Phi, psi and omega in degrees: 000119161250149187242155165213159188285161178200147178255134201192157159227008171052037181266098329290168152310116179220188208288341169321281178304354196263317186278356193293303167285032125302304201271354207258342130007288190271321157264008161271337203072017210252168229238001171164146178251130164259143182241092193273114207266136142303123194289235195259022169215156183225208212290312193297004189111351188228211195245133163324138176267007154222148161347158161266350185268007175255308151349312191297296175293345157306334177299303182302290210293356197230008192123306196292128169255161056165133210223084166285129174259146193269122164325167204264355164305328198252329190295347173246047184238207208259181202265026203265288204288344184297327181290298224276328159308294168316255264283283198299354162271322143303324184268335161314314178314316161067050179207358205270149171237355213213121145251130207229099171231167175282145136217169183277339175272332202035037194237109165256022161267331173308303188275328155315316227266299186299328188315311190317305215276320181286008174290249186339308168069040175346113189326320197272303173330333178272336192272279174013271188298334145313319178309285207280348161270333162290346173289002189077018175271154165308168178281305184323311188281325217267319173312296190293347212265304172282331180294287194311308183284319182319303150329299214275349198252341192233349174038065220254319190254169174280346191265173170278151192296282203341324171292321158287347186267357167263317177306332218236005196259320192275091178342287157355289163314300212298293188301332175294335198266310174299335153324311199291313172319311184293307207299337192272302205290350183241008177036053173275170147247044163298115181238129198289150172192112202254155187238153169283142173297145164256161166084187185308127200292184188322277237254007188268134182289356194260113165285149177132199186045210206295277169247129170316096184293166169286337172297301192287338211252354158262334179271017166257337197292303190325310208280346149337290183308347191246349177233049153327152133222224186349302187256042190037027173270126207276153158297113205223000153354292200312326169257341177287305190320344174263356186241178170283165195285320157303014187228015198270325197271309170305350188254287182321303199286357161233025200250142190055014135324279202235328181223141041263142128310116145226196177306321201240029172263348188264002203307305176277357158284357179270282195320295173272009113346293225254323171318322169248029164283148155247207170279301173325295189312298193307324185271005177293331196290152170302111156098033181263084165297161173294359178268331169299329189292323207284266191332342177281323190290308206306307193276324173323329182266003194265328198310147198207321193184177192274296194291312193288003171294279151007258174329324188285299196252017160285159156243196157295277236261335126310100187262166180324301193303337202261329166317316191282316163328264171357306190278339200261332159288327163294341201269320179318298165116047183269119182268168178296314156348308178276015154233131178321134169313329180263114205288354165324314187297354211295159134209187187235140191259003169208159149260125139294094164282128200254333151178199204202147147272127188278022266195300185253013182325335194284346191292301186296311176301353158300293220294300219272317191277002184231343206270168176277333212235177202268111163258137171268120184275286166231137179292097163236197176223086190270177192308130172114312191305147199270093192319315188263316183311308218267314181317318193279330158329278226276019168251021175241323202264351174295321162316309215261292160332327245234315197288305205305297174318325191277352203248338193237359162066062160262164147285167202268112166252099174273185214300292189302269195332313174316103160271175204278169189264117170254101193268102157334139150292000000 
């Protein structure tokens, strides 16, 4: 029997996803997919606009048999480590035959090709890439920027700079390429396999056409919140058309429940946070320089929300994602401590399961009977298990709970009351 893996944050789930574990099956063969799920923060930097346990049933009800959450260190870190976290939590598992992600080149002799070379990080590449950050570009840009002369000077790949300079452009690509990267640093046999993406690009804001991105389908859930009507219930029609059709009941029977979330539902626990930062204090947090430090301080009495705190202290050479990234780790209190200097290093000292089709029960007598590391089922402690890994989840997603109650005025449940999602056939 084979399985294969997929990396993934549903915010929200939509018709994309649903057909990417169809197709990713399908061009594997393999016999169920497991899914290393960000739990209730994600990569950019903000809070999931919905639970992860309601995500998780949305996966399972769409194709996924088993829904692992990647600790919350690596699901809001940068995309080296986010990636290089998921890749060592699959290969930790030791049942995986296949990881299957979306790009936008869909050529993995292409993407391979760039992984090797940004693997290996060749002394004149590295002389580059300095170059071009003291030029004052961001690291995306100061990368593609070293990569593309690195090219032109060693004619090292089969493709053309143009070609890296749109591939190195694409989000999609970019993550496909640290995947590949995590795969060569763990010396897995684990075999990448990539589908072109389809439908609405990353970043487009427009619902409709083949799928629907997740970028529109949170930013229609926003523009929601401004057209109530009578009864201050929003019209959402507009968005169940975007999602599968198994995901229509679980969305209607909780939408103004529990979700939508957003960043700037978190504005005053960021704020009095940040009230008891100093500059010192402050470069202990994950991806925080002292010139970022000095500007949260510089900039603090100005603070107003979350995005627009955001917006205030980016820079050129700073971006927006990485401001968010910065804040959502001081309000968590994920410090450089909790993650390896090298994101080479990254691993997960347990899997969560956040749920199963019970159907499918055998993925897990694989996963318990082959992986190295601990699953966790119910929050107990069992021996071996990475203890601050896991405390810091479940003081994150409590957090994450605490917002949710106060803003739809439900009860409170924290994380040992939640059970894992057991989905019937």
């Amino acid at each position: 029997m084979k399985i294969v893996g997929i990396i993934a944050e549903y915010n929200p789930f939509h018709k994309g996803h649903e057909f990417h574990i169809e197709k990713a099956k399908k061009i594997t063969g393999a016999d169920a997919a497991i899914i290393i799920m960000s739990g209730d923060y994600v990569q950019r930097g903000i809070p999931s606009i919905m639970p992860k346990h309601l995500r998780t049933q949305m996966a399972l009800a769409c194709g996924a048999e088993v829904v692992l959450e990647l600790p919350v260190c690596y699901a809001t870190g940068s995309a080296e480590y986010f990636a290089t976290g998921a890749v060592s939590l699959l290969e930790a598992l030791g049942c995986v035959d296949y990881l299957c992600f979306g790009s936008e080149c869909g050529e993995i002799k292409i993407l391979q090709q760039i992984a090797d070379v940004l693997c290996k990080e060749p002394a004149h590449y590295k002389v580059l890439l300095q170059k071009h950050l003291k030029n004052g570009n961001a690291f995306p840009a100061a990368r593609k920027l070293a990569f593309i002369e690195y090219l032109n000077q060693h004619k090292s790949l089969s493709c053309i700079p143009e070609q890296i300079s749109a591939i190195l452009d694409s989000p999609n690509n970019i993550l496909a390429i640290e995947y590949l990267k995590a795969l060569s640093w763990l010396n897995s046999s684990i075999e990448p396999v990539t589908i072109t993406r389809e439908g609405a690009g990353y970043h487009d804001q427009t619902l409709g056409g083949l799928f629907s991105s997740a970028s529109a389908l949170r930013q229609g859930l926003q523009d929601c919140e401004l057209t109530k009507n009578a009864n201050h219930i929003p019209a959402i029609n507009h968005i169940l058309r975007e999602l599968p059709q198994n995901c229509h009941k679980i969305f209607k029977e909780n939408y103004h429940k529990c979700f939508p979330v957003f960043a700037d539902d978190f504005s005053l626990l960021l704020k009095a946070k940040l009230l008891i930062e100093t500059k010192d204090t402050l470069t202990r947090y994950l991806d925080i320089t002292p010139e970022i430090a000095n500007r949260i301080i510089t900039f603090r009495n100005d603070f107003l929300t979350f995005s627009q705190f955001c917006d205030l202290i980016k820079t050129k050479n700073v971006t927006y994602s990485r401001i968010s990234r910065c804040l959502i780790h001081i309000l968590l209190g994920i410090s450089k401590c909790d993650v390896p200097d090298q994101a080479a290093d990254s691993r997960c000292g347990y899997a969560r399961l956040l749920g199963f089709r019970q159907e499918s029960s055998w993925v897990l007598t694989s996963i318990k009977k082959n992986t190295g590391i601990p699953v966790i089922s119910k929050l107990s402690q069992p021996a071996g298990i990475d203890i601050h890994m896991l405390e810091q989840n479940i003081f994150a997603s409590d957090l994450y709970e605490s917002v949710v109650t106060d803003k739809y005025h439900t009860p409170y449940k924290n994380e040992y009351q939640k059970q894992i999602i057991r989905l019937k056939s």
